[in-house]
Amino acid sequence: MEIRRRLTDEGTLAIETRAFQDTQWVASDPKNAWGYEPAFSQEWEAERATEQHARSNGGVLPFQPLSFRDFMFFEEHNIAAARGYVGRFRPRVAKLVKGFETLTRKNFPRFRPDRLWYQQPTYYMGNMATIVPSGTPVTAPPFTQALDYELELAFVLKAPLLNAHPTEAEDAIGMFVLLCDFSARDVQIPEMDSGFGPQKSKHFLTSLATTAVAAADLLPRWRDLTSRVIINDEVVARPDARGSRWSMGQALAHASAGEQLYPGELFAIGTLTSGCGMEIGRWLRPGDRLRLEMDEVGAIEHTIH
């Protein structure tokens, strides 16, 4: 089942669902569409959606996230992104790394995630206030010269969780939605080296597709979904969700340990392998038309200014 919200002529929000793509949208309500009642007032959500509608030339978020946590599920993404970072920002180190990897035919050890990543799911807290819908024009913030996209699959809770078992946690997933985690790469590593994790490098902007899908339709097979990154009408990457270190249930169970989680909270699994520009050396530039696609989930489009 596909889910969207539409801003009406009266300035209110209507929730609509359809069984399959290319079938007709029908009116629904939060409990039937999302599986939970929203935490925000209808007036506040409509006001926010009106602002988004104007900025995105017609799109609104399929739901308003209550919070945002972003995990990292994919080791190969971390390795390739680290290699891409060194290639652009540390050229002398890049030469040494290339020599090491050529001689040993192994990945440079420092490119692997931190030891903790292999022991438990790791994540950072994002900024739910800067999440925008597909179609919103994107401008790099003034503090970066290295704007990057990240194609991610995200999911939303439909039930509260506390100290959950992975199976219980997975049963609480209500919707899937495609997410783009925009990043300022030249700012990110110094922030993370501080010991506090990403801050300005991530919090300035995140985007969602304007449609979501019921999780039950795809939960057993999300690793097999195909994705594409398209820039200026050219397919530049086909991100891969296989090779995940963690399951969604394991990630949610970890997040709920000693911490109450609520319906409407948003979680992302992290960048799919080859899902960001730093991995493939394709950085966003003014004038680019970015499109991210995940079959059966949705699409995100932005013009870079």
GROMACS .gro file of C-alpha atoms in nm:
model
  305
    1MET     CA    1   0.000   0.000   0.000
    2GLU     CA    2   0.129   0.346  -0.098
    3ILE     CA    3   0.065   0.648   0.125
    4ARG     CA    4   0.075   1.023   0.066
    5ARG     CA    5  -0.057   1.350   0.204
    6ARG     CA    6  -0.217   1.622  -0.005
    7LEU     CA    7  -0.269   1.987   0.079
    8THR     CA    8  -0.632   2.076   0.007
    9ASP     CA    9  -0.769   2.405  -0.129
   10GLU     CA   10  -0.892   2.481   0.223
   11GLY     CA   11  -0.537   2.460   0.359
   12THR     CA   12  -0.586   2.129   0.541
   13LEU     CA   13  -0.403   1.799   0.496
   14ALA     CA   14  -0.571   1.496   0.344
   15ILE     CA   15  -0.420   1.148   0.380
   16GLU     CA   16  -0.462   0.920   0.080
   17THR     CA   17  -0.368   0.560   0.003
   18ARG     CA   18  -0.371   0.331  -0.296
   19ALA     CA   19  -0.316  -0.042  -0.323
   20PHE     CA   20  -0.070  -0.027  -0.614
   21GLN     CA   21   0.106   0.230  -0.827
   22ASP     CA   22  -0.110   0.360  -1.114
   23THR     CA   23  -0.430   0.284  -0.921
   24GLN     CA   24  -0.657   0.557  -0.786
   25TRP     CA   25  -0.583   0.739  -0.461
   26VAL     CA   26  -0.859   0.715  -0.196
   27ALA     CA   27  -0.912   0.913   0.123
   28SER     CA   28  -0.787   0.752   0.444
   29ASP     CA   29  -0.710   0.844   0.805
   30PRO     CA   30  -0.388   0.827   1.012
   31LYS     CA   31  -0.477   0.508   1.195
   32ASN     CA   32  -0.553   0.315   0.876
   33ALA     CA   33  -0.272   0.466   0.666
   34TRP     CA   34   0.014   0.505   0.915
   35GLY     CA   35  -0.100   0.272   1.192
   36TYR     CA   36  -0.078   0.545   1.458
   37GLU     CA   37  -0.223   0.884   1.551
   38PRO     CA   38   0.014   1.180   1.490
   39ALA     CA   39   0.163   1.359   1.788
   40PHE     CA   40   0.135   1.705   1.632
   41SER     CA   41  -0.181   1.913   1.599
   42GLN     CA   42  -0.358   1.920   1.262
   43GLU     CA   43  -0.320   2.299   1.253
   44TRP     CA   44   0.057   2.289   1.304
   45GLU     CA   45   0.107   2.013   1.047
   46ALA     CA   46  -0.107   2.197   0.790
   47GLU     CA   47   0.088   2.520   0.846
   48ARG     CA   48   0.419   2.338   0.801
   49ALA     CA   49   0.290   2.154   0.494
   50THR     CA   50   0.180   2.483   0.338
   51GLU     CA   51   0.535   2.615   0.371
   52GLN     CA   52   0.678   2.294   0.223
   53HIS     CA   53   0.424   2.298  -0.060
   54ALA     CA   54   0.537   2.644  -0.165
   55ARG     CA   55   0.908   2.562  -0.147
   56SER     CA   56   0.887   2.222  -0.317
   57ASN     CA   57   0.649   2.330  -0.594
   58GLY     CA   58   0.370   2.106  -0.474
   59GLY     CA   59   0.513   1.831  -0.253
   60VAL     CA   60   0.459   1.768   0.117
   61LEU     CA   61   0.604   1.508   0.350
   62PRO     CA   62   0.400   1.185   0.371
   63PHE     CA   63   0.413   1.225   0.752
   64GLN     CA   64   0.582   1.457   1.002
   65PRO     CA   65   0.865   1.274   1.184
   66LEU     CA   66   0.868   1.301   1.561
   67SER     CA   67   1.247   1.248   1.572
   68PHE     CA   68   1.523   1.119   1.345
   69ARG     CA   69   1.798   0.862   1.406
   70ASP     CA   70   2.031   0.749   1.129
   71PHE     CA   71   2.214   0.415   1.157
   72MET     CA   72   2.502   0.276   0.951
   73PHE     CA   73   2.433  -0.078   0.828
   74PHE     CA   74   2.689  -0.119   0.549
   75GLU     CA   75   3.061  -0.180   0.595
   76GLU     CA   76   3.141  -0.146   0.225
   77HIS     CA   77   2.987   0.201   0.219
   78ASN     CA   78   3.212   0.310   0.504
   79ILE     CA   79   3.523   0.173   0.334
   80ALA     CA   80   3.447   0.324  -0.006
   81ALA     CA   81   3.343   0.659   0.143
   82ALA     CA   82   3.662   0.677   0.352
   83ARG     CA   83   3.866   0.604   0.041
   84GLY     CA   84   3.677   0.877  -0.146
   85TYR     CA   85   3.733   1.127   0.134
   86VAL     CA   86   4.107   1.064   0.138
   87GLY     CA   87   4.119   1.086  -0.241
   88ARG     CA   88   3.972   1.435  -0.241
   89PHE     CA   89   4.094   1.591   0.083
   90ARG     CA   90   4.419   1.402   0.163
   91PRO     CA   91   4.593   1.344  -0.173
   92ARG     CA   92   4.933   1.260  -0.022
   93VAL     CA   93   4.777   1.003   0.208
   94ALA     CA   94   4.578   0.870  -0.088
   95LYS     CA   95   4.899   0.779  -0.269
   96LEU     CA   96   5.026   0.583   0.030
   97VAL     CA   97   4.690   0.410   0.068
   98LYS     CA   98   4.684   0.315  -0.298
   99GLY     CA   99   5.030   0.164  -0.267
  100PHE     CA  100   4.929  -0.035   0.042
  101GLU     CA  101   4.609  -0.168  -0.117
  102THR     CA  102   4.788  -0.254  -0.442
  103LEU     CA  103   5.060  -0.450  -0.264
  104THR     CA  104   4.841  -0.627  -0.009
  105ARG     CA  105   4.519  -0.653  -0.213
  106LYS     CA  106   4.337  -0.564   0.108
  107ASN     CA  107   4.137  -0.263   0.220
  108PHE     CA  108   4.333  -0.004   0.414
  109PRO     CA  109   4.261  -0.094   0.782
  110ARG     CA  110   4.169   0.262   0.886
  111PHE     CA  111   3.888   0.265   0.629
  112ARG     CA  112   3.691   0.007   0.825
  113PRO     CA  113   3.430   0.124   1.078
  114ASP     CA  114   3.521   0.166   1.442
  115ARG     CA  115   3.535  -0.150   1.655
  116LEU     CA  116   3.208  -0.060   1.828
  117TRP     CA  117   3.022  -0.082   1.494
  118TYR     CA  118   3.088  -0.457   1.481
  119GLN     CA  119   2.952  -0.504   1.834
  120GLN     CA  120   2.627  -0.307   1.819
  121PRO     CA  121   2.425  -0.090   1.578
  122THR     CA  122   2.552   0.269   1.580
  123TYR     CA  123   2.367   0.585   1.484
  124TYR     CA  124   2.356   0.963   1.514
  125MET     CA  125   2.060   1.185   1.603
  126GLY     CA  126   1.950   1.404   1.313
  127ASN     CA  127   1.743   1.720   1.295
  128MET     CA  128   1.374   1.652   1.234
  129ALA     CA  129   1.311   2.027   1.188
  130THR     CA  130   1.514   2.042   0.864
  131ILE     CA  131   1.350   1.747   0.687
  132VAL     CA  132   1.196   1.858   0.356
  133PRO     CA  133   1.000   1.683   0.080
  134SER     CA  134   1.126   1.583  -0.261
  135GLY     CA  135   1.118   1.874  -0.503
  136THR     CA  136   1.260   2.131  -0.262
  137PRO     CA  137   1.546   2.329  -0.424
  138VAL     CA  138   1.878   2.257  -0.251
  139THR     CA  139   2.158   2.505  -0.189
  140ALA     CA  140   2.483   2.409  -0.018
  141PRO     CA  141   2.522   2.587   0.317
  142PRO     CA  142   2.791   2.858   0.321
  143PHE     CA  143   3.029   2.658   0.539
  144THR     CA  144   3.091   2.373   0.289
  145GLN     CA  145   3.257   2.320  -0.046
  146ALA     CA  146   3.170   1.950  -0.062
  147LEU     CA  147   2.794   1.890  -0.078
  148ASP     CA  148   2.703   1.522  -0.106
  149TYR     CA  149   2.385   1.313  -0.127
  150GLU     CA  150   2.320   0.979   0.046
  151LEU     CA  151   2.052   0.733  -0.069
  152GLU     CA  152   1.894   0.558   0.231
  153LEU     CA  153   1.592   0.348   0.321
  154ALA     CA  154   1.406   0.478   0.626
  155PHE     CA  155   1.124   0.343   0.839
  156VAL     CA  156   0.871   0.481   1.086
  157LEU     CA  157   0.741   0.334   1.410
  158LYS     CA  158   0.369   0.264   1.443
  159ALA     CA  159   0.384   0.143   1.806
  160PRO     CA  160   0.581   0.236   2.119
  161LEU     CA  161   0.888   0.033   2.215
  162LEU     CA  162   1.093  -0.004   2.530
  163ASN     CA  163   1.360  -0.270   2.590
  164ALA     CA  164   1.223  -0.453   2.287
  165HIS     CA  165   1.329  -0.787   2.145
  166PRO     CA  166   1.430  -0.764   1.773
  167THR     CA  167   1.119  -0.955   1.664
  168GLU     CA  168   0.890  -0.728   1.864
  169ALA     CA  169   1.078  -0.425   1.732
  170GLU     CA  170   1.040  -0.530   1.369
  171ASP     CA  171   0.665  -0.580   1.420
  172ALA     CA  172   0.644  -0.213   1.525
  173ILE     CA  173   0.766  -0.083   1.187
  174GLY     CA  174   0.478   0.091   1.010
  175MET     CA  175   0.610   0.250   0.689
  176PHE     CA  176   0.911   0.263   0.462
  177VAL     CA  177   1.017   0.584   0.290
  178LEU     CA  178   1.313   0.682   0.071
  179LEU     CA  179   1.547   0.931   0.239
  180CYS     CA  180   1.833   1.152   0.122
  181ASP     CA  181   2.082   1.244   0.394
  182PHE     CA  182   2.261   1.552   0.259
  183SER     CA  183   2.614   1.591   0.394
  184ALA     CA  184   2.889   1.852   0.408
  185ARG     CA  185   3.185   1.617   0.372
  186ASP     CA  186   3.463   1.870   0.435
  187VAL     CA  187   3.300   1.952   0.770
  188GLN     CA  188   3.191   1.603   0.870
  189ILE     CA  189   3.521   1.433   0.949
  190PRO     CA  190   3.661   1.712   1.172
  191GLU     CA  191   3.330   1.712   1.363
  192MET     CA  192   3.338   1.336   1.409
  193ASP     CA  193   3.704   1.346   1.512
  194SER     CA  194   3.598   1.577   1.796
  195GLY     CA  195   3.429   1.279   1.960
  196PHE     CA  196   3.080   1.428   1.941
  197GLY     CA  197   2.965   1.298   1.602
  198PRO     CA  198   2.827   1.491   1.303
  199GLN     CA  199   2.664   1.829   1.370
  200LYS     CA  200   2.651   2.108   1.109
  201SER     CA  201   2.770   1.860   0.849
  202LYS     CA  202   2.438   1.673   0.868
  203HIS     CA  203   2.178   1.882   1.046
  204PHE     CA  204   2.125   2.144   0.774
  205LEU     CA  205   1.907   1.928   0.544
  206THR     CA  206   1.748   1.585   0.497
  207SER     CA  207   1.477   1.500   0.245
  208LEU     CA  208   1.207   1.236   0.203
  209ALA     CA  209   1.006   1.109  -0.089
  210THR     CA  210   0.650   1.247  -0.094
  211THR     CA  211   0.511   0.894  -0.073
  212ALA     CA  212   0.564   0.612   0.178
  213VAL     CA  213   0.473   0.243   0.160
  214ALA     CA  214   0.334   0.004   0.418
  215ALA     CA  215   0.623  -0.188   0.571
  216ALA     CA  216   0.442  -0.521   0.562
  217ASP     CA  217   0.464  -0.518   0.182
  218LEU     CA  218   0.844  -0.506   0.175
  219LEU     CA  219   0.985  -0.597   0.518
  220PRO     CA  220   1.082  -0.957   0.426
  221ARG     CA  221   1.272  -0.849   0.114
  222TRP     CA  222   1.404  -0.495   0.161
  223ARG     CA  223   1.763  -0.610   0.101
  224ASP     CA  224   1.671  -0.715  -0.254
  225LEU     CA  225   1.518  -0.384  -0.364
  226THR     CA  226   1.697  -0.213  -0.653
  227SER     CA  227   1.802   0.152  -0.643
  228ARG     CA  228   1.947   0.412  -0.877
  229VAL     CA  229   2.123   0.747  -0.847
  230ILE     CA  230   2.054   0.965  -1.150
  231ILE     CA  231   2.229   1.298  -1.203
  232ASN     CA  232   2.139   1.508  -1.507
  233ASP     CA  233   1.950   1.212  -1.656
  234GLU     CA  234   2.253   0.979  -1.628
  235VAL     CA  235   2.253   0.675  -1.400
  236VAL     CA  236   2.576   0.718  -1.202
  237ALA     CA  237   2.527   0.444  -0.941
  238ARG     CA  238   2.310   0.147  -0.851
  239PRO     CA  239   2.321   0.131  -0.470
  240ASP     CA  240   2.305  -0.214  -0.311
  241ALA     CA  241   2.123  -0.304   0.013
  242ARG     CA  242   2.276  -0.650   0.044
  243GLY     CA  243   2.556  -0.707   0.293
  244SER     CA  244   2.378  -0.534   0.582
  245ARG     CA  245   2.552  -0.590   0.916
  246TRP     CA  246   2.231  -0.551   1.115
  247SER     CA  247   1.860  -0.618   1.077
  248MET     CA  248   1.604  -0.344   1.134
  249GLY     CA  249   1.478  -0.534   1.437
  250GLN     CA  250   1.826  -0.544   1.589
  251ALA     CA  251   1.874  -0.172   1.530
  252LEU     CA  252   1.539  -0.082   1.685
  253ALA     CA  253   1.593  -0.315   1.980
  254HIS     CA  254   1.923  -0.141   2.051
  255ALA     CA  255   1.766   0.205   2.022
  256SER     CA  256   1.487   0.102   2.262
  257ALA     CA  257   1.722  -0.032   2.533
  258GLY     CA  258   1.642   0.177   2.838
  259GLU     CA  259   1.485   0.444   2.614
  260GLN     CA  260   1.115   0.486   2.533
  261LEU     CA  261   1.044   0.508   2.160
  262TYR     CA  262   0.717   0.648   2.028
  263PRO     CA  263   0.503   0.614   1.715
  264GLY     CA  264   0.610   0.857   1.445
  265GLU     CA  265   0.984   0.838   1.515
  266LEU     CA  266   1.193   0.804   1.198
  267PHE     CA  267   1.493   0.574   1.156
  268ALA     CA  268   1.723   0.527   0.856
  269ILE     CA  269   1.953   0.232   0.791
  270GLY     CA  270   2.237   0.443   0.654
  271THR     CA  271   2.377   0.489   0.308
  272LEU     CA  272   2.351   0.186   0.084
  273THR     CA  273   2.675   0.065  -0.072
  274SER     CA  274   2.764   0.306  -0.360
  275GLY     CA  275   2.479   0.529  -0.245
  276CYS     CA  276   2.673   0.855  -0.205
  277GLY     CA  277   2.884   1.074  -0.431
  278MET     CA  278   3.197   1.049  -0.216
  279GLU     CA  279   3.213   0.675  -0.288
  280ILE     CA  280   3.217   0.722  -0.666
  281GLY     CA  281   3.383   1.065  -0.692
  282ARG     CA  282   3.069   1.244  -0.815
  283TRP     CA  283   3.012   1.557  -0.607
  284LEU     CA  284   2.703   1.774  -0.638
  285ARG     CA  285   2.742   2.101  -0.828
  286PRO     CA  286   2.510   2.398  -0.887
  287GLY     CA  287   2.280   2.320  -1.178
  288ASP     CA  288   2.273   1.944  -1.114
  289ARG     CA  289   1.940   1.763  -1.125
  290LEU     CA  290   1.953   1.485  -0.866
  291ARG     CA  291   1.711   1.190  -0.866
  292LEU     CA  292   1.724   0.898  -0.622
  293GLU     CA  293   1.504   0.593  -0.687
  294MET     CA  294   1.422   0.274  -0.499
  295ASP     CA  295   1.186   0.038  -0.673
  296GLU     CA  296   0.859  -0.019  -0.486
  297VAL     CA  297   0.949   0.248  -0.229
  298GLY     CA  298   0.968   0.588  -0.398
  299ALA     CA  299   1.178   0.860  -0.557
  300ILE     CA  300   1.340   1.188  -0.453
  301GLU     CA  301   1.424   1.476  -0.689
  302HIS     CA  302   1.611   1.798  -0.624
  303THR     CA  303   1.768   2.075  -0.829
  304ILE     CA  304   2.100   2.193  -0.685
  305HIS     CA  305   2.140   2.573  -0.678
   0.00000   0.00000   0.00000
